[in-house]
């Protein structure tokens, strides 16, 4: 992807830093910066600048986009079902900010935001936390006693200030580790000092959820320290937590009351009652909830009926717990939307916590920290019903996510030092074979093609690009691929099908890894391309094993769906780059190929002694395949082509087991 102009990059950097750095000073600064960044992203998207520059849109970013949009859509449906309630409309207005997520991703990707920029922006939040405290000290003429007497909120809600100051401080500390790894010790020392100070200031808010979140946030720092120091860190974290609890007057009083009198502190007691009300509301309306304004009206009605005291009128806006609040207002879809919003980013970032590429590893820690922090904060607060909380979460995830995949793409810099043989088996593949072999040459020193009697120009075309081309009989997929493997001389083997392509991004990644392999075999994620669309999910959710160290490896002798047999004890990893798979030329070819594979699958299972007694089993297996491809693997995100693909694979599964059932029928009739 080509670089952007320095001016446009600087504008995006300035807006990101203004938004994050000024968030606790004025939520309007964050809102304005977010809107301007989103508008710039919309302009880039409209002009298709990124795609024209060759951007290979990561499917992980699409999955993040789904999480944010799904949350908003569930809220919109909930508001509609309750009859467009006024109070619910205000909540929907807050949730509507999530529609800006993809424009933000586009803006940050276009500006090529990297790890250093993200961590400097987080550091500005720590600077603002310190500045807020200093300004209050100056205004009070150094009277620290007055400041310490009350919960410090920096001019906003103490809970919001405490939670976000802690998160900003911890992200700044992660940035300190990043700059230390980047051999910029002075910057690293400054960030660690600022982050630690901001985290300490956050404790002045006396926010209990801070103490709940603190050990989990500290644990996430462990991947960033050396292995020798990790054990020390595990002992240090409990000591830090005990110190934080014992120095918190509010927490100490709560614990004393619980131990001495067996009573919860009044605030916690009220929260438990609120949670009970929200749980009851969900149980009464489990499928769709009571509506975005339903919880508010429920509390107001309970107070009016004398079931709750008037003090609960302060808690009408939300249930002080993200999960219960979404369950009460939006039912099961609300629970699902909250789960996606928290855990999809957590899982995607968490996968790279121990990345060998330092910028990616530090960004992964930061991204995971944001999700874990919001999970903990949401135990006692409805964070996603507060515009400041919600907007910060969106900006953090968008900035860190965009920077992470930009860094990963830029990390493939090494030159391959192992020899590679590419093996391809063919029959009547003249439409595909040239492009397949050209892409294979990006990573292969030797290309071997075994053809099984093509009647078109496949063999002639293959001889233009391959080193070895032979025509053989057709013994089945497994045996034919084994024959090709036996002709390979490279240290590593890349086994391709004729309708597959190695993308330039994947080629760079393979060459990078084969400079110093960290595994004995690699899976290459599919990107099925069909009917003019590249599928990122559904059937593309698979990552077939394609690249492996040659020694000791063989193919199974299966007629279809052969397996690569890797000796036990060898390590297998999955790469990020996409293996483009042009699985069908058109719908007619799809039907033809599907029928062929289904029947070969029936024969293979019959050969192994498998059997199907009734037609119920093929039907159930077909339905299960559809559910797996379309829902579990998020095939619905691939649109109408994703639906057609799910139905096609469900039909293949049904046909395979129905065919197996028919193979038993003649024998029964003879008996």
XYZ file of C-alpha atoms in Angstrom:
671
model
C 0.000 0.000 0.000
C 1.423 3.391 -0.929
C 2.164 5.925 1.752
C -0.035 8.930 2.448
C 1.049 12.550 2.263
C 2.808 13.905 5.372
C 0.195 16.656 5.755
C -2.803 14.301 5.873
C -0.968 12.001 8.277
C -0.109 14.849 10.614
C -3.713 16.040 10.669
C -4.923 12.554 11.641
C -2.220 12.240 14.296
C -3.131 15.641 15.723
C -6.835 14.751 15.885
C -6.100 11.401 17.581
C -3.880 13.047 20.172
C -6.317 15.908 20.729
C -9.196 13.499 21.201
C -7.475 11.127 23.621
C -5.416 13.770 25.370
C -8.376 16.085 25.877
C -11.037 13.477 26.684
C -10.937 14.020 30.455
C -10.544 17.774 30.082
C -13.656 18.089 27.929
C -15.714 15.337 26.353
C -16.478 17.793 23.547
C -12.835 17.665 22.457
C -13.058 13.887 22.096
C -16.407 14.075 20.290
C -15.197 16.733 17.837
C -11.922 14.947 17.082
C -13.769 11.655 16.571
C -16.263 13.236 14.193
C -13.553 14.945 12.130
C -11.547 11.717 11.897
C -14.681 9.827 10.843
C -15.470 12.421 8.146
C -11.942 12.096 6.763
C -12.378 8.326 6.736
C -15.644 8.657 4.833
C -13.910 10.792 2.205
C -11.155 8.191 1.817
C -13.754 5.416 1.531
C -15.800 7.354 -1.040
C -12.727 7.921 -3.197
C -11.658 4.271 -2.730
C -8.130 5.537 -2.135
C -7.074 2.636 0.074
C -8.289 -0.041 -2.318
C -6.665 1.645 -5.308
C -3.418 1.649 -3.302
C -3.675 -2.127 -2.916
C -4.988 -2.369 0.647
C -5.732 -5.988 1.510
C -8.498 -5.319 4.030
C -7.878 -7.575 7.073
C -10.854 -9.737 7.925
C -10.096 -9.123 11.612
C -10.967 -5.449 11.189
C -14.221 -6.458 9.494
C -15.015 -8.639 12.496
C -14.388 -5.715 14.839
C -16.650 -3.588 12.657
C -19.385 -6.198 12.983
C -19.133 -6.123 16.786
C -19.744 -2.366 16.911
C -22.485 -2.319 14.291
C -24.293 -5.288 15.824
C -24.425 -3.508 19.183
C -26.001 -0.468 17.548
C -28.452 -2.524 15.465
C -29.652 -4.426 18.536
C -30.234 -1.100 20.286
C -32.108 0.234 17.259
C -34.362 -2.839 17.156
C -34.965 -2.635 20.899
C -35.947 1.022 20.619
C -38.255 0.264 17.686
C -39.985 -2.625 19.461
C -40.717 -0.508 22.530
C -42.444 2.118 20.370
C -39.714 4.764 19.929
C -39.683 5.812 23.575
C -38.138 9.221 24.348
C -35.812 7.968 27.091
C -34.800 5.058 24.889
C -34.105 7.481 22.060
C -31.519 9.299 24.178
C -29.735 6.018 24.835
C -29.898 5.147 21.139
C -28.310 8.495 20.354
C -25.342 7.493 22.487
C -25.064 4.043 20.912
C -25.341 5.551 17.406
C -21.752 6.771 17.722
C -20.664 3.225 17.004
C -21.569 3.655 13.329
C -18.414 5.779 13.057
C -16.146 2.809 13.800
C -15.349 1.839 10.205
C -14.719 5.429 9.060
C -12.272 5.685 11.973
C -10.547 2.464 10.885
C -10.319 3.851 7.346
C -8.898 7.162 8.549
C -6.274 5.553 10.796
C -5.253 3.025 8.127
C -4.969 5.704 5.462
C -2.797 7.782 7.799
C -0.723 4.666 8.573
C -1.013 5.152 12.315
C 1.707 3.088 13.997
C 2.429 1.923 17.539
C 4.439 4.983 18.557
C 1.607 7.355 17.655
C -0.956 5.339 19.595
C 1.186 5.247 22.735
C 2.048 8.945 22.580
C -1.674 9.713 22.299
C -2.336 7.562 25.378
C 0.469 9.387 27.162
C -1.316 12.683 26.541
C -4.282 11.324 28.494
C -1.923 10.689 31.413
C -0.591 14.212 31.016
C -4.136 15.583 31.216
C -4.812 13.539 34.390
C -1.709 14.998 36.023
C -2.606 18.498 34.810
C -6.120 18.217 36.251
C -4.767 17.314 39.687
C -2.150 20.060 39.580
C -4.747 22.666 38.600
C -6.954 21.638 41.533
C -3.964 21.811 43.892
C -3.108 25.291 42.636
C -6.710 26.445 42.996
C -6.845 25.132 46.562
C -3.471 26.759 47.293
C -1.872 23.443 48.136
C -4.567 22.306 50.574
C -4.171 18.583 49.917
C -6.313 17.716 52.926
C -9.385 19.141 51.256
C -8.685 17.213 48.077
C -8.119 13.936 49.898
C -11.276 14.376 51.946
C -13.603 13.760 48.996
C -13.595 11.409 46.025
C -11.492 13.097 43.351
C -13.262 13.324 40.011
C -11.366 16.010 38.142
C -14.567 17.940 37.486
C -16.519 14.955 36.136
C -18.108 11.841 37.617
C -15.473 10.236 39.940
C -16.254 6.787 38.536
C -15.672 7.908 34.947
C -12.553 9.830 35.889
C -11.118 7.020 37.987
C -11.730 4.270 35.443
C -10.468 6.183 32.418
C -7.491 7.686 34.257
C -6.429 4.199 35.336
C -6.801 2.806 31.822
C -4.942 5.750 30.298
C -2.153 5.372 32.853
C -1.775 1.648 32.188
C -1.713 2.174 28.410
C 0.964 4.813 28.913
C 3.042 2.301 30.896
C 2.675 -0.159 27.995
C 3.946 2.645 25.765
C 6.919 3.018 28.101
C 7.765 -0.647 27.590
C 7.420 -0.161 23.822
C 9.854 2.746 23.683
C 12.242 0.880 25.977
C 12.186 -2.035 23.522
C 12.710 0.480 20.710
C 15.864 1.711 22.471
C 14.521 5.142 23.326
C 15.170 5.077 27.082
C 14.420 8.717 27.865
C 11.008 8.561 26.179
C 10.358 5.213 27.875
C 11.246 6.606 31.312
C 9.031 9.652 30.784
C 6.033 7.521 29.744
C 6.448 5.064 32.612
C 6.645 7.926 35.100
C 3.576 9.645 33.631
C 1.607 6.399 33.423
C 2.397 5.422 37.002
C 1.474 8.889 38.244
C -1.830 8.851 36.363
C -2.649 5.391 37.755
C -1.930 6.614 41.292
C -4.096 9.704 40.755
C -6.922 7.480 39.523
C -6.997 5.833 42.948
C -7.979 9.181 44.494
C -11.394 8.655 42.892
C -11.973 5.811 45.423
C -13.577 3.821 42.599
C -13.993 0.196 43.636
C -13.996 -1.101 40.070
C -10.460 0.274 39.734
C -9.313 -2.137 42.417
C -11.123 -4.972 40.677
C -9.545 -4.128 37.313
C -6.040 -3.358 38.602
C -4.690 -6.932 39.017
C -5.955 -7.962 35.567
C -4.394 -4.919 33.916
C -1.110 -5.569 35.708
C -1.158 -9.221 34.620
C -1.325 -8.084 31.014
C 2.069 -6.409 31.435
C 3.720 -9.792 32.046
C 4.165 -10.680 28.322
C 6.237 -7.499 27.978
C 8.863 -8.394 30.586
C 11.615 -10.979 30.254
C 10.930 -14.556 31.322
C 13.226 -14.170 34.317
C 11.191 -11.241 35.630
C 7.761 -12.795 35.125
C 7.869 -14.791 38.348
C 8.887 -11.647 40.247
C 5.980 -9.800 38.624
C 3.525 -12.482 39.735
C 4.546 -11.905 43.354
C 4.629 -8.122 42.955
C 1.071 -7.806 41.618
C -0.651 -9.087 44.837
C 1.535 -6.732 46.879
C 0.464 -3.768 44.732
C -3.188 -4.778 45.036
C -3.027 -5.159 48.838
C -1.389 -1.744 49.092
C -4.071 -0.177 46.894
C -6.903 -1.730 48.940
C -5.475 -0.852 52.336
C -4.807 2.752 51.340
C -8.349 3.214 50.034
C -10.539 4.632 52.808
C -13.724 3.732 50.941
C -12.707 0.137 50.340
C -11.381 -0.241 53.877
C -14.677 0.980 55.351
C -16.625 -1.370 53.079
C -14.509 -4.333 54.148
C -14.683 -3.379 57.826
C -18.477 -3.124 57.671
C -18.721 -6.480 55.942
C -16.390 -8.218 58.410
C -17.530 -6.566 61.656
C -21.259 -6.138 61.026
C -21.887 -8.512 58.150
C -23.409 -5.642 56.180
C -22.608 -4.295 52.763
C -21.817 -0.629 52.342
C -24.943 1.365 51.388
C -23.819 2.006 47.822
C -23.122 -1.672 47.175
C -26.398 -2.659 48.774
C -28.227 -0.311 46.428
C -26.380 -1.740 43.439
C -27.335 -5.283 44.378
C -30.998 -4.239 44.563
C -30.677 -2.555 41.157
C -29.097 -5.693 39.696
C -31.946 -7.735 41.117
C -34.464 -5.420 39.443
C -32.616 -5.694 36.105
C -32.430 -9.493 36.391
C -36.163 -9.677 37.071
C -36.889 -7.439 34.111
C -34.820 -9.712 31.863
C -36.576 -12.841 33.132
C -39.933 -11.219 32.362
C -38.788 -10.232 28.840
C -35.975 -12.655 27.913
C -36.162 -12.554 24.124
C -36.262 -8.853 23.333
C -36.012 -7.093 26.696
C -38.097 -4.223 27.966
C -36.759 -1.677 25.461
C -34.011 0.927 25.786
C -36.229 3.032 28.034
C -37.843 0.034 29.729
C -35.470 -0.142 32.678
C -35.922 3.569 33.430
C -39.709 3.248 33.413
C -39.541 0.082 35.518
C -37.598 1.813 38.313
C -39.855 4.885 38.172
C -42.949 2.678 38.413
C -41.446 0.695 41.297
C -40.723 3.922 43.212
C -44.205 5.262 42.516
C -45.745 1.992 43.724
C -43.697 2.142 46.927
C -41.671 -0.955 46.103
C -38.441 1.069 46.067
C -37.458 4.198 47.977
C -37.106 7.520 46.185
C -33.318 7.283 46.495
C -33.433 4.833 43.595
C -34.593 7.574 41.243
C -30.903 8.456 40.850
C -30.394 5.063 39.194
C -33.067 5.189 36.514
C -30.708 5.687 33.576
C -29.049 2.269 33.687
C -28.546 -0.781 35.884
C -24.914 -0.076 36.850
C -23.780 -3.264 35.134
C -23.211 -3.536 31.385
C -24.323 -7.143 31.004
C -27.440 -6.863 33.163
C -28.336 -3.511 31.627
C -28.219 -4.931 28.102
C -30.099 -8.046 29.207
C -32.876 -5.978 30.792
C -33.279 -3.571 27.883
C -32.572 -5.802 24.866
C -32.912 -9.386 26.105
C -30.857 -12.222 24.625
C -29.769 -10.107 21.601
C -28.500 -7.505 24.090
C -26.431 -10.110 25.915
C -25.030 -11.301 22.605
C -24.212 -7.766 21.417
C -22.370 -6.960 24.651
C -20.474 -10.258 24.447
C -19.340 -9.533 20.889
C -18.375 -5.958 21.745
C -16.100 -7.027 24.607
C -14.792 -10.430 23.606
C -14.231 -10.108 19.834
C -11.613 -7.356 20.354
C -10.211 -9.210 23.365
C -9.688 -12.419 21.386
C -8.336 -10.718 18.258
C -5.836 -8.655 20.219
C -5.028 -11.486 22.612
C -3.866 -13.709 19.747
C -0.813 -11.467 19.313
C 0.216 -11.005 22.951
C 3.390 -13.030 22.456
C 4.149 -11.883 18.913
C 7.852 -11.836 18.053
C 7.330 -8.430 16.447
C 7.664 -5.942 19.307
C 5.262 -3.221 18.033
C 2.553 -5.824 17.400
C 3.049 -7.421 20.824
C 2.791 -4.077 22.645
C -0.279 -3.031 20.662
C -1.860 -6.422 21.398
C -1.301 -5.873 25.122
C -2.820 -2.397 24.850
C -5.861 -3.609 22.917
C -6.470 -6.516 25.280
C -6.073 -4.138 28.205
C -8.827 -1.875 26.826
C -11.288 -4.773 26.507
C -10.385 -6.279 29.879
C -10.592 -2.866 31.524
C -14.071 -2.220 30.149
C -15.142 -5.719 31.176
C -14.105 -4.977 34.757
C -15.452 -1.426 34.792
C -18.759 -2.734 33.464
C -19.261 -4.887 36.549
C -20.468 -1.868 38.521
C -21.183 0.644 35.771
C -23.095 0.699 32.476
C -20.087 2.020 30.573
C -21.654 1.741 27.128
C -24.541 3.984 28.127
C -22.139 6.848 28.898
C -20.998 8.783 25.836
C -17.470 9.446 27.157
C -16.862 5.788 27.997
C -18.395 4.593 24.739
C -16.534 7.023 22.470
C -13.183 6.316 24.099
C -13.681 2.581 23.696
C -14.456 3.002 20.007
C -11.467 5.281 19.365
C -9.066 3.095 21.337
C -10.114 -0.111 19.582
C -10.081 1.540 16.132
C -6.667 3.149 16.623
C -5.024 0.109 18.201
C -6.640 -2.297 15.726
C -5.600 -0.288 12.685
C -2.067 0.201 14.027
C -1.728 -3.495 14.909
C -2.482 -4.753 11.398
C -0.408 -1.988 9.817
C 2.523 -3.055 11.992
C 2.025 -6.737 11.208
C 1.966 -6.022 7.490
C 5.146 -3.973 7.785
C 6.926 -6.614 9.874
C 7.614 -9.062 7.028
C 11.097 -7.850 6.100
C 13.399 -10.878 6.202
C 14.595 -12.844 3.162
C 13.862 -16.558 2.866
C 16.871 -18.784 3.505
C 15.204 -22.210 3.019
C 14.584 -23.749 -0.384
C 10.942 -24.369 -1.284
C 9.348 -26.778 -3.755
C 5.793 -26.009 -4.872
C 3.685 -29.026 -5.899
C 0.448 -28.766 -7.912
C -1.771 -31.498 -9.343
C -3.973 -30.616 -12.307
C -6.622 -31.723 -14.769
C -8.223 -29.308 -17.251
C -7.129 -26.166 -15.382
C -6.082 -23.936 -18.284
C -8.091 -21.037 -16.837
C -6.190 -21.166 -13.546
C -2.787 -22.774 -13.936
C -0.776 -19.785 -15.225
C -1.821 -17.437 -12.403
C -1.332 -20.212 -9.854
C 2.237 -20.914 -10.998
C 3.129 -17.217 -11.211
C 2.012 -16.736 -7.605
C 3.854 -19.875 -6.477
C 7.070 -18.511 -7.955
C 6.939 -15.678 -5.394
C 8.015 -18.197 -2.738
C 9.228 -21.304 -4.603
C 12.622 -22.260 -6.034
C 11.167 -25.325 -7.739
C 7.669 -25.948 -9.166
C 6.387 -29.469 -9.864
C 3.134 -30.106 -11.774
C 1.540 -33.540 -12.072
C -1.294 -33.650 -14.585
C -3.781 -36.527 -14.833
C -4.718 -36.407 -18.497
C -5.929 -32.884 -19.267
C -7.678 -32.458 -22.619
C -7.173 -28.684 -22.724
C -3.965 -26.553 -22.747
C -3.134 -27.086 -19.065
C 0.072 -29.058 -19.701
C 1.386 -26.663 -22.371
C 0.815 -23.660 -20.114
C 2.378 -25.427 -17.123
C 5.568 -26.128 -19.080
C 6.028 -22.374 -19.562
C 6.250 -21.752 -15.814
C 7.063 -25.015 -13.993
C 10.371 -26.808 -13.606
C 8.908 -30.329 -13.767
C 5.705 -31.270 -15.610
C 4.572 -34.889 -15.905
C 1.366 -36.555 -17.124
C 0.132 -39.537 -15.099
C -2.984 -41.591 -14.438
C -5.512 -40.590 -11.749
C -5.258 -42.688 -8.541
C -7.090 -40.188 -6.271
C -6.125 -36.938 -4.581
C -4.027 -38.362 -1.761
C -1.860 -40.687 -3.863
C -1.382 -38.110 -6.618
C -0.204 -35.454 -4.174
C 2.136 -38.005 -2.598
C 3.659 -38.648 -6.031
C 4.286 -34.923 -6.463
C 5.774 -34.707 -2.975
C 8.241 -37.489 -3.743
C 9.635 -35.450 -6.652
C 10.268 -32.385 -4.469
C 13.865 -31.555 -3.537
C 13.399 -28.383 -1.472
C 13.811 -28.116 2.305
C 10.157 -27.086 2.482
C 7.143 -27.943 0.355
C 4.224 -25.722 -0.620
C 1.277 -27.877 -1.717
C -1.170 -25.866 -3.827
C -4.310 -26.576 -5.792
C -4.514 -25.112 -9.280
C -7.351 -22.790 -8.264
C -5.329 -21.218 -5.415
C -3.089 -18.154 -5.429
C -0.383 -16.882 -3.098
C -1.095 -13.183 -2.554
C 1.880 -10.761 -2.441
C 1.167 -10.140 1.251
C 1.204 -13.870 2.009
C 4.366 -14.306 -0.074
C 6.181 -11.687 2.006
C 4.989 -13.391 5.191
C 6.119 -16.846 4.031
C 9.540 -15.580 2.958
C 9.879 -13.771 6.279
C 9.061 -16.868 8.332
C 11.283 -19.148 6.275
C 14.272 -16.956 7.057
C 14.199 -18.513 10.542
C 11.173 -20.842 10.869
C 9.366 -20.820 14.202
C 7.343 -23.922 13.296
C 7.629 -27.117 11.241
C 4.470 -26.494 9.238
C 2.136 -23.605 8.521
C -1.567 -23.340 7.801
C -2.584 -20.738 5.216
C -6.018 -19.131 5.786
C -8.312 -19.400 2.798
C -9.917 -16.442 1.070
C -12.530 -18.104 -1.129
C -13.251 -15.913 -4.158
C -16.477 -16.735 -5.947
C -19.047 -14.901 -8.086
C -16.919 -11.758 -8.002
C -16.657 -11.603 -4.200
C -13.882 -12.487 -1.782
C -15.302 -14.292 1.225
C -13.611 -13.482 4.515
C -15.785 -15.688 6.699
C -17.967 -18.772 6.363
C -16.058 -21.327 4.311
C -13.070 -18.958 4.360
C -12.941 -19.506 8.112
C -10.750 -22.539 7.401
C -6.964 -22.554 7.224
C -5.698 -25.674 5.400
C -2.185 -26.968 6.004
C -0.191 -26.113 2.879
C 3.435 -25.347 3.828
C 5.657 -27.830 5.670
C 9.196 -29.058 6.193
C 9.556 -31.921 3.731
C 11.437 -34.459 5.842
C 9.191 -37.239 7.205
C 5.926 -35.819 5.796
C 3.489 -37.755 3.599
C -0.086 -37.566 2.278
C -2.890 -39.905 3.250
C -4.222 -42.142 0.455
C -7.766 -40.739 0.633
C -9.704 -40.403 -2.628
C -10.741 -36.876 -1.589
C -10.075 -34.532 1.339
C -6.604 -36.000 1.755
C -4.594 -35.088 4.847
C -0.977 -34.085 5.233
C 0.540 -36.434 7.807
C 2.974 -34.505 9.992
C 5.210 -36.548 12.350
C 4.205 -36.196 15.996
C 5.973 -33.563 18.044
C 6.305 -31.053 15.228
C 4.939 -27.558 15.706
C 2.197 -26.209 13.435
C 1.265 -22.517 13.253
C -1.216 -20.459 11.246
C -0.071 -17.502 9.167
C -2.117 -14.327 8.698
C -1.873 -13.843 4.933
C -4.652 -15.118 2.703
C -4.503 -17.997 0.245
C -6.917 -16.878 -2.465
C -9.087 -19.799 -3.572
C -11.012 -19.475 -6.849
C -13.125 -22.469 -6.005
C -15.724 -22.263 -8.845
C -15.713 -20.699 -12.303
C -19.493 -20.270 -12.326
C -22.586 -21.776 -10.728
C -22.645 -24.663 -13.191
C -19.065 -25.531 -12.271
C -20.069 -25.246 -8.620
C -22.812 -27.833 -9.082
C -20.520 -30.138 -11.036
C -17.647 -29.902 -8.558
C -19.914 -30.197 -5.521
C -21.517 -33.365 -6.889
C -18.103 -34.860 -7.644
C -16.712 -34.147 -4.173
C -19.874 -35.365 -2.456
C -19.780 -38.701 -4.305
C -16.032 -39.160 -3.706
C -16.701 -38.440 -0.038
C -19.406 -41.117 -0.008
C -17.040 -43.660 -1.561
C -14.247 -42.773 0.855
C -16.456 -43.220 3.908
C -17.829 -46.467 2.471
C -14.257 -47.707 1.956
C -13.551 -47.028 5.627
C -16.609 -48.988 6.730
C -18.777 -46.007 7.662
C -22.546 -46.287 7.237
C -25.759 -44.276 7.482
C -28.902 -46.146 8.516
C -31.570 -43.491 7.859
C -32.007 -40.307 5.842
C -32.440 -38.335 9.067
C -28.686 -38.267 9.609
C -27.806 -36.712 6.196
C -30.512 -34.102 6.795
C -29.173 -33.197 10.236
C -25.582 -33.078 9.002
C -26.612 -30.763 6.179
C -28.363 -28.426 8.616
C -25.365 -28.493 10.958
C -23.065 -27.552 8.081
C -25.264 -24.583 7.196
C -25.336 -23.379 10.823
C -21.580 -23.787 11.125
C -20.712 -21.997 7.876
C -23.352 -19.256 7.996
C -23.614 -18.466 11.709
C -20.738 -19.900 13.746
C -18.142 -18.874 11.165
C -19.933 -15.552 10.520
C -20.715 -16.391 6.889
C -23.596 -13.906 6.987
C -20.981 -11.121 6.927
C -20.182 -12.153 3.344
C -23.653 -11.102 2.192
C -25.745 -12.953 -0.375
C -22.731 -14.850 -1.724
C -22.010 -16.013 1.817
C -25.565 -17.348 2.073
C -25.344 -19.131 -1.274
C -22.012 -20.665 -0.256
C -23.431 -21.914 3.048
C -26.379 -23.523 1.259
C -24.031 -25.092 -1.306
C -21.797 -26.660 1.337
C -24.850 -27.849 3.275
C -26.060 -29.559 0.079
C -22.630 -31.193 -0.397
C -22.746 -32.553 3.139
C -26.266 -33.876 2.657
C -25.335 -35.497 -0.666
C -22.239 -37.103 0.805
C -24.124 -38.879 3.584
C -27.145 -39.587 1.379
C -24.740 -41.217 -1.083
C -23.295 -43.306 1.722
C -26.837 -44.407 2.594
C -27.473 -45.515 -0.994
C -24.277 -47.589 -1.037
C -25.817 -49.848 1.597
C -29.142 -50.249 -0.186
C -28.264 -52.872 -2.888
C -26.770 -55.240 -0.332
C -29.911 -55.072 1.784
C -32.104 -55.819 -1.233
C -30.027 -58.882 -2.090
C -30.370 -60.151 1.474
